[in-house]
Amino acid sequence: SFVSASLQLESVKVPSMDAEHEECAAALLRLAQEGSPAALEGVLSCLSGHFAHEEALFEEYGFGAHKNERLSAKKTHAEEHQRILGKIRRQLAAPAGCVPAQFVREVLQDFHEHTSR
């Protein structure tokens, strides 16, 4: 299924990141199953913590740094984090009720692309 394919994770060879990706995948699976705002809150919480940790590691190890800011992999990756989190926050601010299935698919796709880069 689309859900299981989206949550099939490849190791990034950093145990703490792999563990966090698994935690986020579990939160996303709950969202796909429930479609509830509470499950989406769980995804936001998990991804927020994971993205912050990832960006701290980027700083610590100089990942993706480039003298020319426009060519910085770190900058574009961090911008992608903010795009995903912003999308989730906007959905949570919408009138309560079930989270639309299309939105869940988009977030699963975003996560899959995030873990594949």
Tab-separated table of N, CA and C in Angstrom:
chain	number	residue	atom	x	y	z
A	1	SER	N	0.834	-1.194	0.000
A	1	SER	CA	0.000	0.000	0.000
A	1	SER	C	0.878	1.257	0.000
A	2	PHE	N	0.268	2.373	-0.330
A	2	PHE	CA	0.992	3.648	-0.350
A	2	PHE	C	1.577	3.952	1.020
A	3	VAL	N	0.792	3.694	2.073
A	3	VAL	CA	1.250	4.008	3.432
A	3	VAL	C	2.498	3.207	3.766
A	4	SER	N	2.458	1.886	3.571
A	4	SER	CA	3.635	1.090	3.933
A	4	SER	C	4.826	1.418	3.048
A	5	ALA	N	4.593	1.723	1.775
A	5	ALA	CA	5.704	2.107	0.896
A	5	ALA	C	6.323	3.422	1.355
A	6	SER	N	5.488	4.361	1.783
A	6	SER	CA	5.986	5.667	2.235
A	6	SER	C	6.794	5.558	3.516
A	7	LEU	N	6.471	4.562	4.332
A	7	LEU	CA	7.130	4.427	5.632
A	7	LEU	C	8.235	3.383	5.618
A	8	GLN	N	8.581	2.883	4.439
A	8	GLN	CA	9.701	1.964	4.299
A	8	GLN	C	10.974	2.811	4.357
A	9	LEU	N	11.757	2.629	5.399
A	9	LEU	CA	12.878	3.527	5.654
A	9	LEU	C	14.210	2.872	5.344
A	10	GLU	N	15.067	3.633	4.690
A	10	GLU	CA	16.446	3.206	4.494
A	10	GLU	C	17.288	3.831	5.582
A	11	SER	N	18.277	3.098	6.037
A	11	SER	CA	19.165	3.626	7.071
A	11	SER	C	19.949	4.812	6.524
A	12	VAL	N	20.089	5.842	7.371
A	12	VAL	CA	20.933	6.981	7.014
A	12	VAL	C	22.315	6.831	7.656
A	13	LYS	N	22.547	5.666	8.257
A	13	LYS	CA	23.851	5.301	8.856
A	13	LYS	C	24.210	6.143	10.075
A	14	VAL	N	23.199	6.747	10.691
A	14	VAL	CA	23.375	7.464	11.957
A	14	VAL	C	22.308	6.884	12.886
A	15	PRO	N	22.718	6.033	13.838
A	15	PRO	CA	21.725	5.326	14.658
A	15	PRO	C	20.664	6.214	15.300
A	16	SER	N	21.051	7.380	15.819
A	16	SER	CA	20.053	8.245	16.462
A	16	SER	C	19.036	8.761	15.444
A	17	MET	N	19.496	9.059	14.230
A	17	MET	CA	18.575	9.526	13.191
A	17	MET	C	17.664	8.392	12.732
A	18	ASP	N	18.225	7.198	12.569
A	18	ASP	CA	17.400	6.052	12.184
A	18	ASP	C	16.310	5.809	13.226
A	19	ALA	N	16.674	5.900	14.508
A	19	ALA	CA	15.698	5.683	15.586
A	19	ALA	C	14.603	6.746	15.539
A	20	GLU	N	14.994	7.996	15.316
A	20	GLU	CA	14.002	9.072	15.232
A	20	GLU	C	13.110	8.908	14.006
A	21	HIS	N	13.692	8.469	12.892
A	21	HIS	CA	12.875	8.227	11.702
A	21	HIS	C	11.829	7.152	12.000
A	22	GLU	N	12.222	6.119	12.752
A	22	GLU	CA	11.270	5.062	13.131
A	22	GLU	C	10.152	5.626	14.006
A	23	GLU	N	10.503	6.492	14.956
A	23	GLU	CA	9.491	7.112	15.825
A	23	GLU	C	8.518	7.952	14.998
A	24	CYS	N	9.062	8.731	14.068
A	24	CYS	CA	8.206	9.567	13.218
A	24	CYS	C	7.319	8.689	12.333
A	25	ALA	N	7.878	7.588	11.827
A	25	ALA	CA	7.090	6.672	10.996
A	25	ALA	C	5.929	6.090	11.798
A	26	ALA	N	6.168	5.766	13.072
A	26	ALA	CA	5.095	5.236	13.925
A	26	ALA	C	4.002	6.288	14.120
A	27	ALA	N	4.399	7.547	14.324
A	27	ALA	CA	3.418	8.630	14.477
A	27	ALA	C	2.634	8.825	13.181
A	28	LEU	N	3.314	8.722	12.053
A	28	LEU	CA	2.647	8.873	10.758
A	28	LEU	C	1.700	7.708	10.489
A	29	LEU	N	2.083	6.507	10.895
A	29	LEU	CA	1.209	5.351	10.726
A	29	LEU	C	-0.076	5.549	11.536
A	30	ARG	N	0.068	6.044	12.747
A	30	ARG	CA	-1.112	6.336	13.578
A	30	ARG	C	-2.007	7.361	12.872
A	31	LEU	N	-1.390	8.395	12.298
A	31	LEU	CA	-2.164	9.402	11.567
A	31	LEU	C	-2.907	8.761	10.398
A	32	ALA	N	-2.223	7.911	9.643
A	32	ALA	CA	-2.851	7.264	8.488
A	32	ALA	C	-4.019	6.381	8.926
A	33	GLN	N	-3.886	5.751	10.078
A	33	GLN	CA	-4.941	4.861	10.570
A	33	GLN	C	-6.111	5.628	11.168
A	34	GLU	N	-5.817	6.693	11.918
A	34	GLU	CA	-6.862	7.418	12.654
A	34	GLU	C	-7.387	8.646	11.921
A	35	GLY	N	-6.490	9.368	11.260
A	35	GLY	CA	-6.888	10.612	10.601
A	35	GLY	C	-7.379	11.678	11.567
A	36	SER	N	-6.932	11.593	12.818
A	36	SER	CA	-7.426	12.523	13.838
A	36	SER	C	-6.475	13.702	14.041
A	37	PRO	N	-7.025	14.846	14.471
A	37	PRO	CA	-6.154	15.971	14.815
A	37	PRO	C	-5.147	15.606	15.910
A	38	ALA	N	-5.545	14.754	16.856
A	38	ALA	CA	-4.618	14.343	17.919
A	38	ALA	C	-3.429	13.582	17.333
A	39	ALA	N	-3.697	12.721	16.356
A	39	ALA	CA	-2.607	11.985	15.705
A	39	ALA	C	-1.709	12.954	14.935
A	40	LEU	N	-2.313	13.974	14.308
A	40	LEU	CA	-1.520	14.969	13.579
A	40	LEU	C	-0.670	15.785	14.547
A	41	GLU	N	-1.205	16.093	15.734
A	41	GLU	CA	-0.406	16.768	16.778
A	41	GLU	C	0.813	15.918	17.129
A	42	GLY	N	0.611	14.601	17.215
A	42	GLY	CA	1.714	13.691	17.509
A	42	GLY	C	2.780	13.726	16.428
A	43	VAL	N	2.345	13.797	15.175
A	43	VAL	CA	3.290	13.897	14.052
A	43	VAL	C	4.066	15.204	14.150
A	44	LEU	N	3.363	16.304	14.416
A	44	LEU	CA	4.025	17.607	14.533
A	44	LEU	C	5.074	17.576	15.640
A	45	SER	N	4.720	17.026	16.773
A	45	SER	CA	5.649	16.957	17.900
A	45	SER	C	6.878	16.124	17.550
A	46	CYS	N	6.651	14.970	16.964
A	46	CYS	CA	7.753	14.067	16.617
A	46	CYS	C	8.670	14.698	15.562
A	47	LEU	N	8.073	15.229	14.503
A	47	LEU	CA	8.880	15.833	13.437
A	47	LEU	C	9.612	17.079	13.923
A	48	SER	N	8.966	17.887	14.764
A	48	SER	CA	9.621	19.100	15.277
A	48	SER	C	10.890	18.740	16.036
A	49	GLY	N	10.786	17.765	16.915
A	49	GLY	CA	11.954	17.339	17.683
A	49	GLY	C	13.027	16.739	16.799
A	50	HIS	N	12.602	15.905	15.865
A	50	HIS	CA	13.560	15.263	14.963
A	50	HIS	C	14.277	16.289	14.095
A	51	PHE	N	13.520	17.211	13.494
A	51	PHE	CA	14.139	18.208	12.619
A	51	PHE	C	15.115	19.086	13.396
A	52	ALA	N	14.757	19.463	14.618
A	52	ALA	CA	15.659	20.290	15.436
A	52	ALA	C	16.952	19.535	15.725
A	53	HIS	N	16.843	18.252	16.057
A	53	HIS	CA	18.034	17.445	16.329
A	53	HIS	C	18.885	17.310	15.068
A	54	GLU	N	18.234	17.067	13.946
A	54	GLU	CA	18.948	16.914	12.687
A	54	GLU	C	19.713	18.191	12.334
A	55	GLU	N	19.059	19.336	12.495
A	55	GLU	CA	19.720	20.606	12.177
A	55	GLU	C	20.878	20.878	13.134
A	56	ALA	N	20.752	20.460	14.387
A	56	ALA	CA	21.862	20.608	15.340
A	56	ALA	C	23.047	19.749	14.902
A	57	LEU	N	22.769	18.547	14.409
A	57	LEU	CA	23.850	17.691	13.907
A	57	LEU	C	24.495	18.302	12.666
A	58	PHE	N	23.682	18.920	11.803
A	58	PHE	CA	24.228	19.589	10.621
A	58	PHE	C	25.244	20.637	11.046
A	59	GLU	N	24.861	21.430	12.050
A	59	GLU	CA	25.759	22.478	12.558
A	59	GLU	C	27.029	21.865	13.135
A	60	GLU	N	26.842	20.855	13.963
A	60	GLU	CA	27.975	20.236	14.656
A	60	GLU	C	28.987	19.635	13.681
A	61	TYR	N	28.487	19.009	12.613
A	61	TYR	CA	29.381	18.310	11.692
A	61	TYR	C	29.593	19.029	10.365
A	62	GLY	N	29.019	20.226	10.225
A	62	GLY	CA	29.238	21.008	9.008
A	62	GLY	C	28.590	20.415	7.771
A	63	PHE	N	27.506	19.663	7.947
A	63	PHE	CA	26.835	19.050	6.808
A	63	PHE	C	26.315	20.105	5.843
A	64	GLY	N	26.561	19.897	4.565
A	64	GLY	CA	25.947	20.703	3.528
A	64	GLY	C	26.324	22.166	3.498
A	65	ALA	N	27.332	22.541	4.273
A	65	ALA	CA	27.734	23.952	4.296
A	65	ALA	C	28.400	24.303	2.965
A	66	HIS	N	28.197	25.516	2.526
A	66	HIS	CA	28.823	25.993	1.289
A	66	HIS	C	28.987	27.496	1.418
A	67	LYS	N	30.120	28.000	0.942
A	67	LYS	CA	30.363	29.446	1.025
A	67	LYS	C	29.239	30.229	0.361
A	68	ASN	N	28.761	29.707	-0.770
A	68	ASN	CA	27.644	30.341	-1.460
A	68	ASN	C	26.352	29.799	-0.853
A	69	GLU	N	25.653	30.648	-0.116
A	69	GLU	CA	24.427	30.243	0.591
A	69	GLU	C	23.413	29.572	-0.336
A	70	ARG	N	23.336	30.006	-1.589
A	70	ARG	CA	22.359	29.427	-2.521
A	70	ARG	C	22.668	27.971	-2.839
A	71	LEU	N	23.915	27.555	-2.640
A	71	LEU	CA	24.310	26.178	-2.932
A	71	LEU	C	24.362	25.311	-1.676
A	72	SER	N	23.889	25.831	-0.571
A	72	SER	CA	23.969	25.124	0.698
A	72	SER	C	22.884	24.059	0.820
A	73	ALA	N	23.312	22.797	0.902
A	73	ALA	CA	22.359	21.699	1.115
A	73	ALA	C	21.711	21.834	2.482
A	74	LYS	N	22.479	22.317	3.445
A	74	LYS	CA	21.952	22.491	4.800
A	74	LYS	C	20.784	23.476	4.784
A	75	LYS	N	20.962	24.588	4.077
A	75	LYS	CA	19.923	25.625	4.027
A	75	LYS	C	18.652	25.081	3.379
A	76	THR	N	18.771	24.405	2.250
A	76	THR	CA	17.576	23.905	1.576
A	76	THR	C	16.903	22.807	2.394
A	77	HIS	N	17.681	21.981	3.082
A	77	HIS	CA	17.101	20.925	3.913
A	77	HIS	C	16.331	21.544	5.081
A	78	ALA	N	16.904	22.559	5.705
A	78	ALA	CA	16.236	23.240	6.819
A	78	ALA	C	14.968	23.953	6.331
A	79	GLU	N	15.017	24.531	5.137
A	79	GLU	CA	13.822	25.172	4.573
A	79	GLU	C	12.722	24.143	4.338
A	80	GLU	N	13.114	22.957	3.910
A	80	GLU	CA	12.144	21.877	3.702
A	80	GLU	C	11.501	21.477	5.032
A	81	HIS	N	12.298	21.443	6.082
A	81	HIS	CA	11.749	21.162	7.415
A	81	HIS	C	10.660	22.176	7.754
A	82	GLN	N	10.965	23.454	7.556
A	82	GLN	CA	10.008	24.509	7.897
A	82	GLN	C	8.752	24.436	7.027
A	83	ARG	N	8.919	24.061	5.775
A	83	ARG	CA	7.766	23.921	4.872
A	83	ARG	C	6.827	22.824	5.388
A	84	ILE	N	7.395	21.681	5.753
A	84	ILE	CA	6.584	20.556	6.232
A	84	ILE	C	5.887	20.919	7.543
A	85	LEU	N	6.630	21.489	8.485
A	85	LEU	CA	6.040	21.856	9.778
A	85	LEU	C	4.955	22.916	9.604
A	86	GLY	N	5.193	23.888	8.716
A	86	GLY	CA	4.201	24.932	8.456
A	86	GLY	C	2.919	24.359	7.878
A	87	LYS	N	3.065	23.419	6.962
A	87	LYS	CA	1.907	22.760	6.357
A	87	LYS	C	1.074	22.062	7.435
A	88	ILE	N	1.741	21.361	8.347
A	88	ILE	CA	1.028	20.652	9.420
A	88	ILE	C	0.350	21.647	10.359
A	89	ARG	N	1.059	22.712	10.714
A	89	ARG	CA	0.460	23.724	11.610
A	89	ARG	C	-0.779	24.361	10.981
A	90	ARG	N	-0.721	24.624	9.678
A	90	ARG	CA	-1.887	25.211	8.994
A	90	ARG	C	-3.074	24.243	9.028
A	91	GLN	N	-2.803	22.971	8.829
A	91	GLN	CA	-3.883	21.983	8.873
A	91	GLN	C	-4.485	21.911	10.276
A	92	LEU	N	-3.635	21.966	11.289
A	92	LEU	CA	-4.129	21.922	12.667
A	92	LEU	C	-4.950	23.162	13.017
A	93	ALA	N	-4.666	24.282	12.360
A	93	ALA	CA	-5.399	25.524	12.619
A	93	ALA	C	-6.753	25.543	11.911
A	94	ALA	N	-6.937	24.624	10.962
A	94	ALA	CA	-8.209	24.547	10.235
A	94	ALA	C	-9.293	24.029	11.183
A	95	PRO	N	-10.553	24.245	10.818
A	95	PRO	CA	-11.633	23.741	11.677
A	95	PRO	C	-11.437	22.254	11.989
A	96	ALA	N	-11.710	21.886	13.236
A	96	ALA	CA	-11.468	20.516	13.701
A	96	ALA	C	-12.313	19.510	12.932
A	97	GLY	N	-11.952	18.290	13.052
A	97	GLY	CA	-12.606	17.192	12.349
A	97	GLY	C	-11.525	16.267	11.851
A	98	CYS	N	-11.893	15.333	11.025
A	98	CYS	CA	-10.898	14.404	10.491
A	98	CYS	C	-9.895	15.145	9.610
A	99	VAL	N	-8.678	14.681	9.649
A	99	VAL	CA	-7.639	15.220	8.772
A	99	VAL	C	-7.893	14.615	7.388
A	100	PRO	N	-8.004	15.438	6.338
A	100	PRO	CA	-8.302	14.907	5.001
A	100	PRO	C	-7.280	13.863	4.544
A	101	ALA	N	-7.779	12.816	3.914
A	101	ALA	CA	-6.916	11.728	3.445
A	101	ALA	C	-5.838	12.249	2.493
A	102	GLN	N	-6.185	13.218	1.643
A	102	GLN	CA	-5.201	13.765	0.704
A	102	GLN	C	-4.066	14.458	1.453
A	103	PHE	N	-4.397	15.137	2.541
A	103	PHE	CA	-3.365	15.790	3.347
A	103	PHE	C	-2.451	14.739	3.975
A	104	VAL	N	-3.029	13.671	4.486
A	104	VAL	CA	-2.231	12.587	5.080
A	104	VAL	C	-1.268	12.032	4.036
A	105	ARG	N	-1.752	11.816	2.818
A	105	ARG	CA	-0.889	11.313	1.729
A	105	ARG	C	0.273	12.270	1.470
A	106	GLU	N	-0.021	13.569	1.446
A	106	GLU	CA	1.033	14.562	1.187
A	106	GLU	C	2.105	14.524	2.276
A	107	VAL	N	1.683	14.414	3.527
A	107	VAL	CA	2.645	14.390	4.633
A	107	VAL	C	3.473	13.104	4.585
A	108	LEU	N	2.837	11.985	4.257
A	108	LEU	CA	3.578	10.727	4.101
A	108	LEU	C	4.614	10.859	2.984
A	109	GLN	N	4.208	11.484	1.873
A	109	GLN	CA	5.129	11.682	0.748
A	109	GLN	C	6.281	12.599	1.152
A	110	ASP	N	5.957	13.678	1.863
A	110	ASP	CA	7.004	14.595	2.337
A	110	ASP	C	8.013	13.857	3.209
A	111	PHE	N	7.512	13.024	4.117
A	111	PHE	CA	8.396	12.287	5.023
A	111	PHE	C	9.251	11.298	4.241
A	112	HIS	N	8.643	10.607	3.292
A	112	HIS	CA	9.392	9.647	2.476
A	112	HIS	C	10.523	10.355	1.718
A	113	GLU	N	10.205	11.497	1.127
A	113	GLU	CA	11.233	12.251	0.400
A	113	GLU	C	12.304	12.754	1.360
A	114	HIS	N	11.892	13.185	2.548
A	114	HIS	CA	12.845	13.668	3.554
A	114	HIS	C	13.842	12.575	3.933
A	115	THR	N	13.352	11.368	4.168
A	115	THR	CA	14.236	10.293	4.628
A	115	THR	C	15.024	9.671	3.484
A	116	SER	N	14.676	10.015	2.251
A	116	SER	CA	15.361	9.436	1.091
A	116	SER	C	16.481	10.317	0.562
A	117	ARG	N	16.659	11.521	1.143
A	117	ARG	CA	17.677	12.454	0.635
A	117	ARG	C	18.946	12.366	1.437
